[in-house]
XYZ file of C-alpha atoms in Angstrom:
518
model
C 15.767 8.915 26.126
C 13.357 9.749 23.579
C 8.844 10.031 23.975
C 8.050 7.798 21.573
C 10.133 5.430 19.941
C 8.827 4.176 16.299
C 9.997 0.901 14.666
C 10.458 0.234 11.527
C 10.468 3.285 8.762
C 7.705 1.733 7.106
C 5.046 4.526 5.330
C 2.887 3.864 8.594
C 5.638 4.440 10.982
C 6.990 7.030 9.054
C 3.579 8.754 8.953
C 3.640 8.462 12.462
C 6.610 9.730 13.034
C 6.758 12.777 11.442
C 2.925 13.901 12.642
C 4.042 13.081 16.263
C 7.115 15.495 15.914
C 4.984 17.681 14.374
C 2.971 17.659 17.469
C 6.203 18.562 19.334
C 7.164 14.931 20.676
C 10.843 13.840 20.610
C 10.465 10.931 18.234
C 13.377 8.563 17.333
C 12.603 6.108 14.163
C 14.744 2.612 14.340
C 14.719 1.280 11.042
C 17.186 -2.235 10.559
C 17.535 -1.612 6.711
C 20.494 0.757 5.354
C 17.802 2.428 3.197
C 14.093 3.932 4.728
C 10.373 3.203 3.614
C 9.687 -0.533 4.256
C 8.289 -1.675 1.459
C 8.042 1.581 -0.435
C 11.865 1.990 -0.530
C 14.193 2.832 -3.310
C 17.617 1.934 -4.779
C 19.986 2.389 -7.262
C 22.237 0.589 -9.664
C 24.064 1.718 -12.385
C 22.214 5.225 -12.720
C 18.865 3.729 -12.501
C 16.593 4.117 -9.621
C 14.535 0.995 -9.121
C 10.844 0.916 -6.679
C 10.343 -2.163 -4.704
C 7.234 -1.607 -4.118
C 4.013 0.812 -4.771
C 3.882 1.967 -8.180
C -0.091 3.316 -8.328
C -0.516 5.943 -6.575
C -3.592 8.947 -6.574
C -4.480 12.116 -4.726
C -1.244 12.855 -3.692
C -0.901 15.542 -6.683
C -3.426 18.767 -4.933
C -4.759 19.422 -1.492
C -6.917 19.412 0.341
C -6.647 15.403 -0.475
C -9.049 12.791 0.474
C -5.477 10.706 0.490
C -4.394 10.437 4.500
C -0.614 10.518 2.988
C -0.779 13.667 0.801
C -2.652 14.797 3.981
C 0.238 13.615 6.107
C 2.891 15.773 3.654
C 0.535 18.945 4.314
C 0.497 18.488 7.838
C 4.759 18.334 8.322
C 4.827 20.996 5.560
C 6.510 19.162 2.997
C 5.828 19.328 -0.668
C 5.704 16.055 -3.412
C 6.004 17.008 -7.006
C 4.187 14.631 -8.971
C 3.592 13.480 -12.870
C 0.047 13.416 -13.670
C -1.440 10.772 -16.005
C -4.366 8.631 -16.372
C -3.943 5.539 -18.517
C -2.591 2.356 -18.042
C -2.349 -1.423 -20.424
C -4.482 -4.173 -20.341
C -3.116 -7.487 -20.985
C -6.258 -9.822 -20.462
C -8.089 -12.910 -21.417
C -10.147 -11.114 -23.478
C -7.426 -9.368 -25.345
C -5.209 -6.398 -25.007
C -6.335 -2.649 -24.466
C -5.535 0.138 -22.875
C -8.227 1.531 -19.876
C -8.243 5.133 -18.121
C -9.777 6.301 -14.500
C -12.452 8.579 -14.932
C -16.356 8.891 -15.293
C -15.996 7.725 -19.081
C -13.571 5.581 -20.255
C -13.885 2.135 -18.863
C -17.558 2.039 -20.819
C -15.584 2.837 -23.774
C -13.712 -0.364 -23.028
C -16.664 -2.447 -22.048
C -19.113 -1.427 -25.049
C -16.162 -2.448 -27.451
C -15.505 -6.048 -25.240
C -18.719 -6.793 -24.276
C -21.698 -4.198 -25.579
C -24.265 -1.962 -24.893
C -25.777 -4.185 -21.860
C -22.701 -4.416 -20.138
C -22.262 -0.522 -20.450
C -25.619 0.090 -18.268
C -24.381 -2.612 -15.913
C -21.563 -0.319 -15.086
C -22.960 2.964 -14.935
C -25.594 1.314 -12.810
C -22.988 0.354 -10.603
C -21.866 4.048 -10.738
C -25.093 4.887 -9.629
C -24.850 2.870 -6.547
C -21.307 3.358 -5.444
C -21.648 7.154 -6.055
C -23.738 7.381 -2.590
C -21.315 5.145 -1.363
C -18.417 6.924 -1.946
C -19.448 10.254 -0.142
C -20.213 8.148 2.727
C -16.775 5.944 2.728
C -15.020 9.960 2.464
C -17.184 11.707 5.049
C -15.565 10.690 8.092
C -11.966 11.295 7.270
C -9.349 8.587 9.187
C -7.176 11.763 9.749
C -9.948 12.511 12.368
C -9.590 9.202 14.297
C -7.719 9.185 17.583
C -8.031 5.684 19.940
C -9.054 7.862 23.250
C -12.145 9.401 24.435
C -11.033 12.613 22.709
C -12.836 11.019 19.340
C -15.952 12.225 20.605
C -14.925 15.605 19.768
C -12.755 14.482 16.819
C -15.131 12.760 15.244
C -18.399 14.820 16.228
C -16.650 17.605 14.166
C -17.930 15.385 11.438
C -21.867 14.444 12.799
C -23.431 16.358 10.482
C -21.977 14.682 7.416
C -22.158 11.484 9.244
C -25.698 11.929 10.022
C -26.667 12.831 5.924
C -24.428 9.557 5.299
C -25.615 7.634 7.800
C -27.555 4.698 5.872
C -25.304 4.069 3.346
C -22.032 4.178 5.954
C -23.961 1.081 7.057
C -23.597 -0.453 3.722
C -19.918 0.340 3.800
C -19.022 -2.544 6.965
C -19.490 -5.568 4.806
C -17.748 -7.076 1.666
C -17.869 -5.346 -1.688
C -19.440 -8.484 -2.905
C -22.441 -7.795 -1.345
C -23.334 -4.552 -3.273
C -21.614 -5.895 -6.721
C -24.049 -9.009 -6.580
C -26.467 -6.999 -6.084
C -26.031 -5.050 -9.883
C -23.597 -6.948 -11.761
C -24.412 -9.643 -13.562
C -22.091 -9.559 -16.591
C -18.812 -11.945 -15.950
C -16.297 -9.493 -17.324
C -17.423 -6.602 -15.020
C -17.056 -9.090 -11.969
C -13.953 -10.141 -13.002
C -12.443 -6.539 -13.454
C -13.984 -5.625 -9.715
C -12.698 -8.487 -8.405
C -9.130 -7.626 -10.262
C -9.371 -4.362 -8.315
C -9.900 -5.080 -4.923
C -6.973 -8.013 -5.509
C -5.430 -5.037 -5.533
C -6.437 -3.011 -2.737
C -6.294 -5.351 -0.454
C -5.057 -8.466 -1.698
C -8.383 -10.287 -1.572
C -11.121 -10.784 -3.905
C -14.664 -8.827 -3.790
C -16.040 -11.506 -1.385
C -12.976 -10.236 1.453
C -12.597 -6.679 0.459
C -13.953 -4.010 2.890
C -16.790 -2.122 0.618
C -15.759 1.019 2.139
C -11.777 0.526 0.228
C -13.948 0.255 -3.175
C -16.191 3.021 -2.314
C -13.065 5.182 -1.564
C -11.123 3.765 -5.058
C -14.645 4.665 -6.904
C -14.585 8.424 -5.217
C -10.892 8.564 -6.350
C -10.928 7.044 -9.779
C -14.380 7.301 -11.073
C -15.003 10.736 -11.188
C -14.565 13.144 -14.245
C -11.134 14.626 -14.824
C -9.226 12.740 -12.074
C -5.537 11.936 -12.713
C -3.176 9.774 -11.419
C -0.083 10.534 -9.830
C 3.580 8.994 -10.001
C 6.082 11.197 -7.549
C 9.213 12.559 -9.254
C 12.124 10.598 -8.425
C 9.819 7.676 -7.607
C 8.764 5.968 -4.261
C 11.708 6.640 -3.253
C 11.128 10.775 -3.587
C 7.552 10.207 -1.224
C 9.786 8.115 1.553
C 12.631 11.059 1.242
C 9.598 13.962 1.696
C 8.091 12.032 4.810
C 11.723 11.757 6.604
C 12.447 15.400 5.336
C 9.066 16.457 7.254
C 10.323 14.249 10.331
C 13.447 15.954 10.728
C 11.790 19.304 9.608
C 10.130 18.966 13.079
C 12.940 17.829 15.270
C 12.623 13.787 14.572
C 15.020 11.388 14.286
C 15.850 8.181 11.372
C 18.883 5.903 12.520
C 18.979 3.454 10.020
C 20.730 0.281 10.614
C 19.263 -0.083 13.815
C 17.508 -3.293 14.271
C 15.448 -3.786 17.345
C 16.333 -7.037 18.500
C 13.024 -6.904 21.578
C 10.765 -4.249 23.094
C 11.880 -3.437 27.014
C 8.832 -4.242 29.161
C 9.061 -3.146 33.043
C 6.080 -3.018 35.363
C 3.203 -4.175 32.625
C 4.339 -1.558 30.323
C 6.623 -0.960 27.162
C 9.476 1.521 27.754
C 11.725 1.687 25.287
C 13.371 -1.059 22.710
C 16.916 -3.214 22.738
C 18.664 -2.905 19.807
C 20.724 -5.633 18.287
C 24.024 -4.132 19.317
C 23.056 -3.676 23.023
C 21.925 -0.041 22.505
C 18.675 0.824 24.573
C 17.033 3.012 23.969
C 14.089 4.573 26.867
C 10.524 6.502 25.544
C 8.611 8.395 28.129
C 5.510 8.090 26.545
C 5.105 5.315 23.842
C 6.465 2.515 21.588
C 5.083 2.084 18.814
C 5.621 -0.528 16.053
C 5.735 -0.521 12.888
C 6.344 -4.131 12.039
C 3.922 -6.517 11.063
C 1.309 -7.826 13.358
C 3.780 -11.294 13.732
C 6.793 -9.665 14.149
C 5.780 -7.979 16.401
C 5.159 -10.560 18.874
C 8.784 -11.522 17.928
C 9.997 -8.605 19.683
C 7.663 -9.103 23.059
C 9.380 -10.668 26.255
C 7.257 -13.900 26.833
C 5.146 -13.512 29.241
C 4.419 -9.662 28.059
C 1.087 -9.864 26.862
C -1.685 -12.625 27.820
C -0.602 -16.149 25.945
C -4.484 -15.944 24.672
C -4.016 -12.299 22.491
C -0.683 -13.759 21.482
C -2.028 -16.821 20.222
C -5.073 -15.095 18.082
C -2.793 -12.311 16.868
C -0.135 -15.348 15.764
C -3.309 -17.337 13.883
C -3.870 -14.179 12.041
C -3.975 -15.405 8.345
C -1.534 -14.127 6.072
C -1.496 -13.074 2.004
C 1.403 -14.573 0.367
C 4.506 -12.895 -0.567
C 6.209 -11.344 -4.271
C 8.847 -12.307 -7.282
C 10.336 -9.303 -8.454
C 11.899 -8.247 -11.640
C 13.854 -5.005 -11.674
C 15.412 -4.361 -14.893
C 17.559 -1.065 -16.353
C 17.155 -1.750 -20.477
C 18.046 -0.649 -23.822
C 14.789 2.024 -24.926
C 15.775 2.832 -28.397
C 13.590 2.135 -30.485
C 10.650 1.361 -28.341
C 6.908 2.161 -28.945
C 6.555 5.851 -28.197
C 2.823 5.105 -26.948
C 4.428 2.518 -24.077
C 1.801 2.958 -21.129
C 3.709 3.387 -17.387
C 1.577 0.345 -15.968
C 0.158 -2.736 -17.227
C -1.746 -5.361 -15.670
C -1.375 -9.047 -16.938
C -4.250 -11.374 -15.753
C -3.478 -15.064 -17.282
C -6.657 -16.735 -16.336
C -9.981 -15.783 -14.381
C -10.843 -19.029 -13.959
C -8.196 -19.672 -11.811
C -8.727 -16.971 -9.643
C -7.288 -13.556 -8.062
C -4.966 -15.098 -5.438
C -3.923 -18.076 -7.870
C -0.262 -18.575 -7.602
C 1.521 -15.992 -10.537
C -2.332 -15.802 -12.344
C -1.514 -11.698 -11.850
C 1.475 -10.042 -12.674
C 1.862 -6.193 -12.477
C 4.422 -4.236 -14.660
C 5.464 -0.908 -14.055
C 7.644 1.004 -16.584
C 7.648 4.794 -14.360
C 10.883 6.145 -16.140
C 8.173 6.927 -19.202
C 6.738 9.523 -17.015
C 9.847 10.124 -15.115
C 13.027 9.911 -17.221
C 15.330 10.982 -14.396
C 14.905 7.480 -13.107
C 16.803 5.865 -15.921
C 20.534 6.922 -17.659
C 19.321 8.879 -20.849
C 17.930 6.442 -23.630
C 17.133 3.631 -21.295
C 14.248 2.602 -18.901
C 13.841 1.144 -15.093
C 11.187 -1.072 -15.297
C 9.985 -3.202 -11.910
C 7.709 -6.422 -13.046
C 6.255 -8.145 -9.820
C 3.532 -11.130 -8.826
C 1.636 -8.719 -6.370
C 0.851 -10.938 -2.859
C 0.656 -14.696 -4.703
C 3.831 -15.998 -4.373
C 3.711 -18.916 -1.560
C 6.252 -18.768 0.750
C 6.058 -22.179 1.289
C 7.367 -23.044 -2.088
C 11.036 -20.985 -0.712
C 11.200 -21.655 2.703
C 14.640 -23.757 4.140
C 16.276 -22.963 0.335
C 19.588 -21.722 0.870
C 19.910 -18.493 -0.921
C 23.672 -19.347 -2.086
C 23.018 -22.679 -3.245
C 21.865 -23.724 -7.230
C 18.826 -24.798 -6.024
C 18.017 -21.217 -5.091
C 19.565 -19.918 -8.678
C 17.133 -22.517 -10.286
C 13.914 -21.603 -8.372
C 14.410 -17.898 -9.209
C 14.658 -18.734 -12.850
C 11.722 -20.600 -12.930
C 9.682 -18.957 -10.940
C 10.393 -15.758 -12.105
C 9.476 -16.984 -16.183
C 5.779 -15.845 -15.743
C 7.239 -12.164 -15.578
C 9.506 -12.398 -18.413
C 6.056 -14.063 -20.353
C 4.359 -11.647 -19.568
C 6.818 -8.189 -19.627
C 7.604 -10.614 -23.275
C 3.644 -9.131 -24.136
C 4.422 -5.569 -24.140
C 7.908 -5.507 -25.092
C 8.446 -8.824 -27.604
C 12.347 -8.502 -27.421
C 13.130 -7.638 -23.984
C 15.292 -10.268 -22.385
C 17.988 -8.874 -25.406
C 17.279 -5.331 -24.031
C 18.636 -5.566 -20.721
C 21.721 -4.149 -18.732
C 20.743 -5.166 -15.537
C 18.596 -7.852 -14.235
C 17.358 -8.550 -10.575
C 15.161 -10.888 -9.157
C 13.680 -10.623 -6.138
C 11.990 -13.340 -4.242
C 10.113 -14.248 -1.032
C 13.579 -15.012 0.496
C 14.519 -11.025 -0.154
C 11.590 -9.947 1.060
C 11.720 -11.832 4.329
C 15.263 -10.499 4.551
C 15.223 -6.894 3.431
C 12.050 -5.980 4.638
C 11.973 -7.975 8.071
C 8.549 -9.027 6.860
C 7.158 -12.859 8.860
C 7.249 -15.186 5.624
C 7.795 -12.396 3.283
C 4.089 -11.561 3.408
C 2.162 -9.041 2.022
C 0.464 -8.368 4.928
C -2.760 -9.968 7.124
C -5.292 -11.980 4.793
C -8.145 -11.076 6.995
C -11.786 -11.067 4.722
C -14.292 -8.454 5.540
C -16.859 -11.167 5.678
C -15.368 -12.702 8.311
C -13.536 -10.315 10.919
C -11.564 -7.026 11.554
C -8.122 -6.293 11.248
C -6.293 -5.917 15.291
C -6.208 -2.671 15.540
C -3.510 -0.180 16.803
C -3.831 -0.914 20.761
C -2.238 -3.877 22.561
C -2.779 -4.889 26.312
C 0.448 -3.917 27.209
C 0.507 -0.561 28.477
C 2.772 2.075 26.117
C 2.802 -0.262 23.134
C 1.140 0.503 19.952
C 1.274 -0.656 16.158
C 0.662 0.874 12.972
C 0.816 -0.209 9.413
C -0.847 -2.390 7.070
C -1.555 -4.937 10.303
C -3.847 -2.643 11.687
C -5.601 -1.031 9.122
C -8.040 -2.312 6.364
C -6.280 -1.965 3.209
C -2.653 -2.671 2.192
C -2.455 0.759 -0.035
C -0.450 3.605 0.568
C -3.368 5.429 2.252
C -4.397 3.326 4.620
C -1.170 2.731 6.153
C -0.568 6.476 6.162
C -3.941 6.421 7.869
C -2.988 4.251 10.781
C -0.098 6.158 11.506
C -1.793 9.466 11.978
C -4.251 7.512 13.865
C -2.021 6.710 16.591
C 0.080 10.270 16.690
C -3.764 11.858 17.296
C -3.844 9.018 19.943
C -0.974 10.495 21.721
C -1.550 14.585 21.194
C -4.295 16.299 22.815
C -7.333 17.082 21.377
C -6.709 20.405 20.720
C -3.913 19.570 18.899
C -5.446 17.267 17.052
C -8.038 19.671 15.843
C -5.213 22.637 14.649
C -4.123 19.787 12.696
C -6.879 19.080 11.027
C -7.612 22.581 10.154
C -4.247 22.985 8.942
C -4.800 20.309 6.697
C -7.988 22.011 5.124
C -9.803 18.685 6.456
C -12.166 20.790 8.692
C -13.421 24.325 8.268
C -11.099 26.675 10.496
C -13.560 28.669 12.866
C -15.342 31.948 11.487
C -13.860 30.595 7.978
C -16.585 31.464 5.374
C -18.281 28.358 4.274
C-alpha cells in the first residue's frame, strides 16, 4: 500500500514523483524498462554513454529558473552540474553556418544570408515577442494546481497577470498569427517554423504562441547560455530519482503495469504484469501516453464517449536513431555539440526525414566517451511514419534492410559535418520506430499528441474516473523537457494542500517569501 502510485518514470512522472514525496506522500514509481527516464534515458556500451533522447536543453544551469524542471531539482534539493555553451551548426538550404542564442547573433547570420531588410524584420519581431515573453513567464506553471486552491495559487500572481493581461491574450492562439503579422522575409519564416518543429513537433500554424514566447524569453536575451548536464540526460534522470528517494520515494524498475485496478468508480491502485498489486490511498497517476493509457483502463472504466475522443487524439510520428561511439583523432577542433540538417523547406517541417538533428555532447562532456573518441546520437526528430514499420518482424532481413535504408538520410547528413565518418566508427546502433514502441512503451512509437493550437487543447491531467490522473507530454502543450516537468508538478500541487503548495513555491524563489525585502 502506497498514496499515490506513478507510472511510468518518464520526466513528467518523475517530476511528479519526487515533488509529491517531497510533500510527504508515500509515492511508489512503476517503471517497465530496466533503465529510468522514458524517453530521456541513458545507456552504455563499450565506455560510451549514449542519450536517446533530449539533447537541447536551457535554464537548468542557475536558479531561480523560469525552467519548471530546474525548478523541480530546487524543490527536492538536488543539484545538476551543467556545461554552459551557446552555439550550435547550421546545415541548410541556404548553406552552412554556425548560429548562437542571444539578443545578437542570429542578425549576424541573417544580414550575411539575406541583408539589411531581413535584419529589421527580426528585431521587429523582437520587438513584438519581447512583451510577449514577460507575459508567457508571468504566471509560472509551478503555480498551477487542478482544485479550487488555484485561486490562491494563482492570485499570488494577479498583479503581474493584471500588467500582462492583453498580451496573455495574444499568447492562446498559434504563433503564426503574430509571425504573419511581421515577417515577411521567407528565410525568417522558415527558421520560426524550424523552431517550433521543434518545440512541439508542429509548424508555426499548430504551435501554442505562448511555447515561442517562452523559447524567445529563454534564448533571445543578452548573455543567455545553454546548458548540457554532466554525464548527459542520463545525469538529469539520476538527480530527479536521487531527489525522489531523498524524500522517502520509491523507483522499481522492471515493473510493468499490465491495467489500473478500478473498484467503486474509482482508481485504486495498478496490476502489475507478474500479478503484483499494488493499492494507493490517494491517487494513480499515469505517466504513459494519453493512448496507453486507455490500454491500461478496465472497459467499461470511463464513459465509451471520453474514450473514444481521447483514442482519435492525433498523433506526431515517431524517430530513426543513430548512436555511434567513433574514432576523434584528428577531428576539427571547432566541431559544434549540435547541428541541425534541414534538406528542403519546400517540403515542409513534418516531411518524412526533411529534418535530421545531430548531437555530438561528448565535445562539451568528454566523460561520455573512452578518451580520444566521441558518442554522437543522430536522430529524425517526430517524422518517421510508423506506418512504414508496423507488422515487420524485427528478426527478419526485411527489418535489417529497412533500417539500412531508412536510416541513410542520417549517415548523409552526419556525412556533412564529418566527411569520413562511416570509417570512424566502433559502434553503430540504429534505432527505429519498432524500438521505440518497445523500449519506451510508447502507442506507435510516437512522439507524442499532434494536437494544433489552431484547432484544440491538449486533455489535460484529470480523467472522469475518480483517483486517476496523467501527466506528461499528453497533457501539456509542448513536448520539451519543461513542459512535461510542468505537468508533473501540476498534479503533485493538485494533491498537497495549499499551504503546501505555497512553501514550495517560496522555496523555489518563484514567489517572494513574506516580509522578504522586495
Amino acid at each position: 500500500m502506497t498514496d499515490v502510485v506513478v507510472i511510468g518514470s518518464g520526466i513528467g512522472g518523475l517530476s511528479c514523483a519526487a515533488i509529491l514525496a517531497r510533500y510527504g506522500f508515500e509515492v511508489t514509481v512503476c517503471e517497465s524498462h530496466s533503465i529510468p527516464g522514458g524517453a530521456a534515458h541513458s545507456f552504455e556500451r563499450q565506455g560510451f554513454k549514449f542519450d536517446c533522447g533530449p539533447s537541447l536543453y536551457s535554464g537548468l544551469s542557475y536558479s531561480p529558473s523560469v525552467n519548471p524542471l530546474r525548478q523541480v531539482l530546487d524543490a527536492v534539493g538536488v543539484d545538476l552540474p551543467c556545461v554552459n555553451y551557446d552555439t550550435w551548426g547550421c546545415r541548410l538550404p541556404e548553406g552552412d553556418f554556425d548560429t548562437a542564442v542571444g539578443g545578437d547573433q542570429f542578425c549576424e547570420v541573417l544580414a550575411r544570408l539575406r541583408g539589411q531588410d531581413a535584419v529589421k524584420e527580426w528585431r521587429e519581431l523582437q520587438k513584438v515577442m519581447s512583451p510577449l515573453a514577460q507575459a508567457a513567464i508571468a504566471l509560472p506553471p509551478s503555480a498551477l494546481r487542478l482544485d479550487i486552491g488555484a485561486a490562491l495559487t494563482v492570485g499570488k500572481f494577479a498583479p503581474s497577470l493584471a500588467k500582462h493581461s492583453v498580451n496573455v491574450l495574444k499568447l492562446t492562439g498559434s504563433f503564426d498569427r503574430i509571425m504573419n503579422g511581421v515577417v515577411r522575409d521567407p528565410f525568417i519564416k522558415n527558421w520560426l517554423n524550424l523552431l517550433c518543429f521543434l518545440l512541439s513537433g508542429l509548424p508555426a500554424s499548430g504551435t501554442n504562441a505562448a511555447e515561442v514566447a517562452f523559447m524567445f524569453a529563454d534564448w533571445y536575451k543578452p548573455g543567455v547560455m545553454l546548458d548540457y548536464p554532466v554525464g548527459g540526460s542520463g545525469a538529469l534522470v539520476n538527480a530527479l530519482v536521487q531527489g525522489l528517494e531523498k524524500h522517502g520515494g520509491k523507483l522499481i524498475l522492471g515493473s510493468h503495469v499490465e491495467q489500473i485496478l478500478v473498484e467503486g468508480k474509482r482508481a485504486v491502485g495498478v496490476k502489475l504484469r507478474n500479478g503484483v498489486e499494488i493499492r494507493a490511498r490517494r491517487a494513480v497517476v499515469s505517466n504513459a501516453s494519453v493512448w496507453d493509457t486507455l490500454k491500461l483502463l478496465p472497459e467499461g472504466a470511463v464513459p465509451a464517449k471520453f474514450r473514444s475522443q481521447r483514442q482519435a487524439i492525433p498523433e506526431c510520428d515517431s524517430f530513426m536513431h543513430l548512436h555511434l561511439g567513433i574514432d576523434a583523432q584528428g577531428l576539427p577542433a571547432d566541431l559544434a555539440c549540435h547541428y541541425i540538417v534541414v534538406n528542403d523547406w519546400e517540403l515542409g517541417m513534418t516531411a518524412p526525414q526533411n529534418v535530421v538533428l545531430v548531437s555530438i555532447p561528448s565535445i562539451l562532456d568528454p566523460s561520455l566517451a573512452p578518451q580520444g573518441k566521441h558518442v554522437i546520437h543522430v536522430y529524425t526528430p517526430g517524422n518517421e511514419p510508423y506506418k512504414l514499420w508496423e507488422g515487420i518482424d524485427r528478426s527478419s532481413q526485411e527489418y535489417a534492410q529497412q533500417k539500412r535504408s531508412r536510416s541513410e538520410v542520417m549517415w548523409q547528413a552526419l556525412e556533412r559535418i564529418i566527411p569520413d565518418i562511416r570509417c570512424r566508427c566502433d559502434i553503430t546502433l540504429v534505432g527505429t520506430p519498432l524500438t521505440h514502441a518497445r523500449f519506451l512503451r510508447r502507442h506507435r512509437g510516437s512522439y507524442g499528441p499532434a494536437i494544433s493550437a489552431a484547432e484544440g487543447l491538449f486533455p489535460g491531467h484529470s480523467t472522469p474516473l475518480a483517483g486517476l490522473m496523467c501527466c506528461g507530454d499528453s497533457t501539456f502543450p509542448g513536448i520539451g523537457l519543461p513542459a512535461v516537468a510542468a505537468s508533473g508538478m501540476i498534479v503533485a500541487n493538485s494533491l498537497a494542500s495549499v499551504g503546501q503548495h505555497l512553501g514550495m513555491l517560496e522555496d523555489v524563489g518563484v514567489l517572494k517569501r513574506k516580509g522578504a525585502q522586495r
